[in-house]
Amino acid sequence: MDVDLRCRDAVGGVRVGGFRDARVYRIRNGEGRERLNGHRLESVLESPNAWQTGYQFRQLLAAQVILRGNAVAEILPGPRGAVDQLIPLSADLVSFKGQETDGRIVYEYAAPGVGIRPRILRTGDVLHVAGPSLDGVWGMSVITLMRNSVGLSVATEEHGSRQFGGNS
């Protein structure tokens, strides 16, 4: 089990984290944002794929950003247009490879399985949500950044459990 999932505060942060709704906004030049009611992407965010609700998908993205620093979903076209499905990819299997001359970001997805070659994905192929970043592109895990605090919290819980006779 990951140490970070044994820490109650970390688990609480993952459970609470998440994008509450599937609203789509337009950024206005220096004037905040404007909600785009009825935008076609709202239906994709509410029903991103065949096995997840919009809430489950957004919760997964939030958990990956908190625990791994990045959340990545492959964009598949279909009946709803260029963005018909969002297929979550394990952030542990996606890596940042660099930028092309036109500025597009290049990712490599190492699909699980023996003999499966890594696939190259580009900016338009994925939805990438990054956590805090030093390069502005690839996020860092908040849990990794808090490693010492999380470790101290786990050690304190284990010591308290032993001290007071619990078996946790």
PDB file of C-alpha atoms in Angstrom:
ATOM      1  CA  MET A   1       0.000   0.000   0.000  1.00  0.00           C
ATOM      2  CA  ASP A   2       1.270   3.505  -0.786  1.00  0.00           C
ATOM      3  CA  VAL A   3       2.395   5.332   2.321  1.00  0.00           C
ATOM      4  CA  ASP A   4       0.402   8.353   1.203  1.00  0.00           C
ATOM      5  CA  LEU A   5      -2.842   6.338   1.302  1.00  0.00           C
ATOM      6  CA  ARG A   6      -2.162   5.309   4.931  1.00  0.00           C
ATOM      7  CA  CYS A   7      -2.211   8.941   5.977  1.00  0.00           C
ATOM      8  CA  ARG A   8      -5.732  10.059   6.875  1.00  0.00           C
ATOM      9  CA  ASP A   9      -5.073  13.655   5.817  1.00  0.00           C
ATOM     10  CA  ALA A  10      -3.827  12.566   2.386  1.00  0.00           C
ATOM     11  CA  VAL A  11      -6.802  10.274   1.827  1.00  0.00           C
ATOM     12  CA  GLY A  12      -9.156  13.026   2.962  1.00  0.00           C
ATOM     13  CA  GLY A  13      -7.583  15.409   0.462  1.00  0.00           C
ATOM     14  CA  VAL A  14      -8.035  12.922  -2.362  1.00  0.00           C
ATOM     15  CA  ARG A  15     -11.659  12.252  -1.396  1.00  0.00           C
ATOM     16  CA  VAL A  16     -12.523  15.939  -1.148  1.00  0.00           C
ATOM     17  CA  GLY A  17     -10.549  16.896  -4.239  1.00  0.00           C
ATOM     18  CA  GLY A  18     -12.284  16.940  -7.541  1.00  0.00           C
ATOM     19  CA  PHE A  19     -13.897  19.168 -10.036  1.00  0.00           C
ATOM     20  CA  ARG A  20     -17.402  19.705  -8.740  1.00  0.00           C
ATOM     21  CA  ASP A  21     -19.206  20.171 -11.997  1.00  0.00           C
ATOM     22  CA  ALA A  22     -18.772  19.957 -15.730  1.00  0.00           C
ATOM     23  CA  ARG A  23     -19.128  23.589 -16.606  1.00  0.00           C
ATOM     24  CA  VAL A  24     -17.232  25.073 -19.527  1.00  0.00           C
ATOM     25  CA  TYR A  25     -15.844  28.609 -19.300  1.00  0.00           C
ATOM     26  CA  ARG A  26     -14.186  31.076 -21.642  1.00  0.00           C
ATOM     27  CA  ILE A  27     -11.308  33.138 -20.256  1.00  0.00           C
ATOM     28  CA  ARG A  28     -11.896  36.828 -20.908  1.00  0.00           C
ATOM     29  CA  ASN A  29      -8.882  39.055 -21.450  1.00  0.00           C
ATOM     30  CA  GLY A  30      -8.127  40.336 -17.985  1.00  0.00           C
ATOM     31  CA  GLU A  31     -11.820  40.273 -17.047  1.00  0.00           C
ATOM     32  CA  GLY A  32     -12.184  36.858 -15.437  1.00  0.00           C
ATOM     33  CA  ARG A  33     -14.227  34.137 -17.029  1.00  0.00           C
ATOM     34  CA  GLU A  34     -17.599  33.638 -18.645  1.00  0.00           C
ATOM     35  CA  ARG A  35     -19.668  30.463 -18.434  1.00  0.00           C
ATOM     36  CA  LEU A  36     -20.636  28.960 -21.777  1.00  0.00           C
ATOM     37  CA  ASN A  37     -24.042  27.430 -21.060  1.00  0.00           C
ATOM     38  CA  GLY A  38     -24.914  24.446 -23.217  1.00  0.00           C
ATOM     39  CA  HIS A  39     -21.434  24.103 -24.695  1.00  0.00           C
ATOM     40  CA  ARG A  40     -21.024  20.768 -26.538  1.00  0.00           C
ATOM     41  CA  LEU A  41     -18.163  19.715 -24.241  1.00  0.00           C
ATOM     42  CA  GLU A  42     -20.448  19.767 -21.185  1.00  0.00           C
ATOM     43  CA  SER A  43     -22.112  16.549 -22.365  1.00  0.00           C
ATOM     44  CA  VAL A  44     -18.686  14.906 -22.773  1.00  0.00           C
ATOM     45  CA  LEU A  45     -17.646  15.979 -19.274  1.00  0.00           C
ATOM     46  CA  GLU A  46     -20.925  14.648 -17.842  1.00  0.00           C
ATOM     47  CA  SER A  47     -20.596  11.307 -19.680  1.00  0.00           C
ATOM     48  CA  PRO A  48     -16.925  10.942 -20.672  1.00  0.00           C
ATOM     49  CA  ASN A  49     -16.902   7.238 -21.546  1.00  0.00           C
ATOM     50  CA  ALA A  50     -18.982   4.069 -21.328  1.00  0.00           C
ATOM     51  CA  TRP A  51     -17.955   3.050 -17.796  1.00  0.00           C
ATOM     52  CA  GLN A  52     -17.698   6.265 -15.785  1.00  0.00           C
ATOM     53  CA  THR A  53     -20.036   9.020 -14.788  1.00  0.00           C
ATOM     54  CA  GLY A  54     -18.770  12.552 -15.138  1.00  0.00           C
ATOM     55  CA  TYR A  55     -18.321  12.763 -11.380  1.00  0.00           C
ATOM     56  CA  GLN A  56     -16.268   9.539 -11.262  1.00  0.00           C
ATOM     57  CA  PHE A  57     -14.081  10.766 -14.110  1.00  0.00           C
ATOM     58  CA  ARG A  58     -13.460  14.159 -12.513  1.00  0.00           C
ATOM     59  CA  GLN A  59     -12.763  12.503  -9.140  1.00  0.00           C
ATOM     60  CA  LEU A  60     -10.195  10.221 -10.809  1.00  0.00           C
ATOM     61  CA  LEU A  61      -8.494  13.185 -12.470  1.00  0.00           C
ATOM     62  CA  ALA A  62      -8.325  15.047  -9.159  1.00  0.00           C
ATOM     63  CA  ALA A  63      -6.893  12.006  -7.343  1.00  0.00           C
ATOM     64  CA  GLN A  64      -4.229  11.526 -10.009  1.00  0.00           C
ATOM     65  CA  VAL A  65      -3.225  15.186  -9.873  1.00  0.00           C
ATOM     66  CA  ILE A  66      -2.947  15.096  -6.077  1.00  0.00           C
ATOM     67  CA  LEU A  67      -1.182  11.725  -5.855  1.00  0.00           C
ATOM     68  CA  ARG A  68       0.840  11.689  -9.096  1.00  0.00           C
ATOM     69  CA  GLY A  69       1.093  15.333 -10.160  1.00  0.00           C
ATOM     70  CA  ASN A  70      -0.672  14.833 -13.488  1.00  0.00           C
ATOM     71  CA  ALA A  71      -3.901  13.457 -14.886  1.00  0.00           C
ATOM     72  CA  VAL A  72      -4.111  12.431 -18.531  1.00  0.00           C
ATOM     73  CA  ALA A  73      -7.062  11.270 -20.607  1.00  0.00           C
ATOM     74  CA  GLU A  74      -6.951  10.314 -24.259  1.00  0.00           C
ATOM     75  CA  ILE A  75      -9.404  12.182 -26.492  1.00  0.00           C
ATOM     76  CA  LEU A  76     -11.340  10.005 -28.938  1.00  0.00           C
ATOM     77  CA  PRO A  77     -13.545  11.422 -31.729  1.00  0.00           C
ATOM     78  CA  GLY A  78     -17.006  10.040 -32.422  1.00  0.00           C
ATOM     79  CA  PRO A  79     -20.682  10.950 -32.885  1.00  0.00           C
ATOM     80  CA  ARG A  80     -20.437  13.946 -30.540  1.00  0.00           C
ATOM     81  CA  GLY A  81     -17.605  15.458 -32.595  1.00  0.00           C
ATOM     82  CA  ALA A  82     -13.837  15.752 -32.307  1.00  0.00           C
ATOM     83  CA  VAL A  83     -14.144  15.125 -28.566  1.00  0.00           C
ATOM     84  CA  ASP A  84     -16.566  12.253 -28.046  1.00  0.00           C
ATOM     85  CA  GLN A  85     -14.871  10.215 -25.317  1.00  0.00           C
ATOM     86  CA  LEU A  86     -12.254  10.845 -22.648  1.00  0.00           C
ATOM     87  CA  ILE A  87     -10.364   7.680 -21.769  1.00  0.00           C
ATOM     88  CA  PRO A  88      -8.326   8.002 -18.561  1.00  0.00           C
ATOM     89  CA  LEU A  89      -4.714   6.881 -18.798  1.00  0.00           C
ATOM     90  CA  SER A  90      -2.631   5.993 -15.758  1.00  0.00           C
ATOM     91  CA  ALA A  91      -0.440   8.992 -15.025  1.00  0.00           C
ATOM     92  CA  ASP A  92       2.337   6.572 -14.081  1.00  0.00           C
ATOM     93  CA  LEU A  93       2.403   5.277 -17.671  1.00  0.00           C
ATOM     94  CA  VAL A  94       2.523   8.681 -19.387  1.00  0.00           C
ATOM     95  CA  SER A  95       5.699  10.721 -19.660  1.00  0.00           C
ATOM     96  CA  PHE A  96       6.508  14.167 -21.025  1.00  0.00           C
ATOM     97  CA  LYS A  97       8.867  13.877 -23.991  1.00  0.00           C
ATOM     98  CA  GLY A  98       9.273  17.498 -25.037  1.00  0.00           C
ATOM     99  CA  GLN A  99       7.819  20.051 -27.399  1.00  0.00           C
ATOM    100  CA  GLU A 100       7.640  20.144 -31.160  1.00  0.00           C
ATOM    101  CA  THR A 101       8.723  23.214 -33.125  1.00  0.00           C
ATOM    102  CA  ASP A 102       5.089  24.379 -33.323  1.00  0.00           C
ATOM    103  CA  GLY A 103       4.853  24.297 -29.509  1.00  0.00           C
ATOM    104  CA  ARG A 104       2.730  21.164 -29.230  1.00  0.00           C
ATOM    105  CA  ILE A 105       3.626  18.960 -26.277  1.00  0.00           C
ATOM    106  CA  VAL A 106       4.656  15.372 -26.969  1.00  0.00           C
ATOM    107  CA  TYR A 107       3.792  12.583 -24.523  1.00  0.00           C
ATOM    108  CA  GLU A 108       4.675   8.901 -24.516  1.00  0.00           C
ATOM    109  CA  TYR A 109       2.124   6.388 -23.248  1.00  0.00           C
ATOM    110  CA  ALA A 110       3.590   3.023 -22.243  1.00  0.00           C
ATOM    111  CA  ALA A 111       0.460   0.865 -22.296  1.00  0.00           C
ATOM    112  CA  PRO A 112       0.572  -2.062 -19.874  1.00  0.00           C
ATOM    113  CA  GLY A 113       1.238  -5.485 -21.342  1.00  0.00           C
ATOM    114  CA  VAL A 114       4.081  -7.497 -22.760  1.00  0.00           C
ATOM    115  CA  GLY A 115       5.198  -6.605 -26.261  1.00  0.00           C
ATOM    116  CA  ILE A 116       3.049  -3.479 -26.558  1.00  0.00           C
ATOM    117  CA  ARG A 117       5.060  -0.595 -27.971  1.00  0.00           C
ATOM    118  CA  PRO A 118       4.733   2.847 -26.385  1.00  0.00           C
ATOM    119  CA  ARG A 119       2.475   5.270 -28.251  1.00  0.00           C
ATOM    120  CA  ILE A 120       3.263   8.904 -28.963  1.00  0.00           C
ATOM    121  CA  LEU A 121       0.462  11.348 -28.128  1.00  0.00           C
ATOM    122  CA  ARG A 122       0.381  15.092 -28.747  1.00  0.00           C
ATOM    123  CA  THR A 123      -1.407  18.076 -27.271  1.00  0.00           C
ATOM    124  CA  GLY A 124      -4.583  17.574 -29.324  1.00  0.00           C
ATOM    125  CA  ASP A 125      -4.726  13.872 -28.467  1.00  0.00           C
ATOM    126  CA  VAL A 126      -5.021  14.273 -24.693  1.00  0.00           C
ATOM    127  CA  LEU A 127      -6.604  16.218 -21.888  1.00  0.00           C
ATOM    128  CA  HIS A 128      -3.722  16.921 -19.494  1.00  0.00           C
ATOM    129  CA  VAL A 129      -4.339  18.417 -16.050  1.00  0.00           C
ATOM    130  CA  ALA A 130      -1.070  19.262 -14.314  1.00  0.00           C
ATOM    131  CA  GLY A 131      -0.453  19.905 -10.648  1.00  0.00           C
ATOM    132  CA  PRO A 132       2.124  22.402  -9.364  1.00  0.00           C
ATOM    133  CA  SER A 133       4.979  22.571 -11.841  1.00  0.00           C
ATOM    134  CA  LEU A 134       8.521  23.900 -12.092  1.00  0.00           C
ATOM    135  CA  ASP A 135       8.500  23.922 -15.904  1.00  0.00           C
ATOM    136  CA  GLY A 136       4.895  24.928 -16.539  1.00  0.00           C
ATOM    137  CA  VAL A 137       4.167  21.651 -18.332  1.00  0.00           C
ATOM    138  CA  TRP A 138       4.635  18.516 -16.213  1.00  0.00           C
ATOM    139  CA  GLY A 139       3.164  18.540 -12.715  1.00  0.00           C
ATOM    140  CA  MET A 140       4.702  17.399  -9.467  1.00  0.00           C
ATOM    141  CA  SER A 141       2.853  15.251  -6.964  1.00  0.00           C
ATOM    142  CA  VAL A 142       1.611  17.265  -4.005  1.00  0.00           C
ATOM    143  CA  ILE A 143       2.119  14.147  -1.878  1.00  0.00           C
ATOM    144  CA  THR A 144       5.744  13.875  -3.023  1.00  0.00           C
ATOM    145  CA  LEU A 145       6.267  17.537  -2.174  1.00  0.00           C
ATOM    146  CA  MET A 146       4.815  16.828   1.286  1.00  0.00           C
ATOM    147  CA  ARG A 147       6.719  13.536   1.678  1.00  0.00           C
ATOM    148  CA  ASN A 148       8.345  14.378   5.008  1.00  0.00           C
ATOM    149  CA  SER A 149       5.115  15.683   6.539  1.00  0.00           C
ATOM    150  CA  VAL A 150       3.165  12.644   5.346  1.00  0.00           C
ATOM    151  CA  GLY A 151       5.865  10.292   6.667  1.00  0.00           C
ATOM    152  CA  LEU A 152       5.818  12.004  10.053  1.00  0.00           C
ATOM    153  CA  SER A 153       2.014  11.784  10.150  1.00  0.00           C
ATOM    154  CA  VAL A 154       2.075   8.043   9.350  1.00  0.00           C
ATOM    155  CA  ALA A 155       4.804   7.413  11.951  1.00  0.00           C
ATOM    156  CA  THR A 156       2.842   9.357  14.562  1.00  0.00           C
ATOM    157  CA  GLU A 157      -0.342   7.376  13.834  1.00  0.00           C
ATOM    158  CA  GLU A 158       1.549   4.055  14.017  1.00  0.00           C
ATOM    159  CA  HIS A 159       3.275   5.037  17.266  1.00  0.00           C
ATOM    160  CA  GLY A 160      -0.004   6.172  18.815  1.00  0.00           C
ATOM    161  CA  SER A 161      -1.649   2.935  17.751  1.00  0.00           C
ATOM    162  CA  ARG A 162       1.100   0.839  19.363  1.00  0.00           C
ATOM    163  CA  GLN A 163       1.233   3.036  22.436  1.00  0.00           C
ATOM    164  CA  PHE A 164      -2.478   2.865  23.123  1.00  0.00           C
ATOM    165  CA  GLY A 165      -2.988  -0.794  22.194  1.00  0.00           C
ATOM    166  CA  GLY A 166      -4.660  -0.459  18.776  1.00  0.00           C
ATOM    167  CA  ASN A 167      -3.790  -2.802  15.928  1.00  0.00           C
ATOM    168  CA  SER A 168      -4.009  -0.305  13.043  1.00  0.00           C
TER     169      SER A 168
END
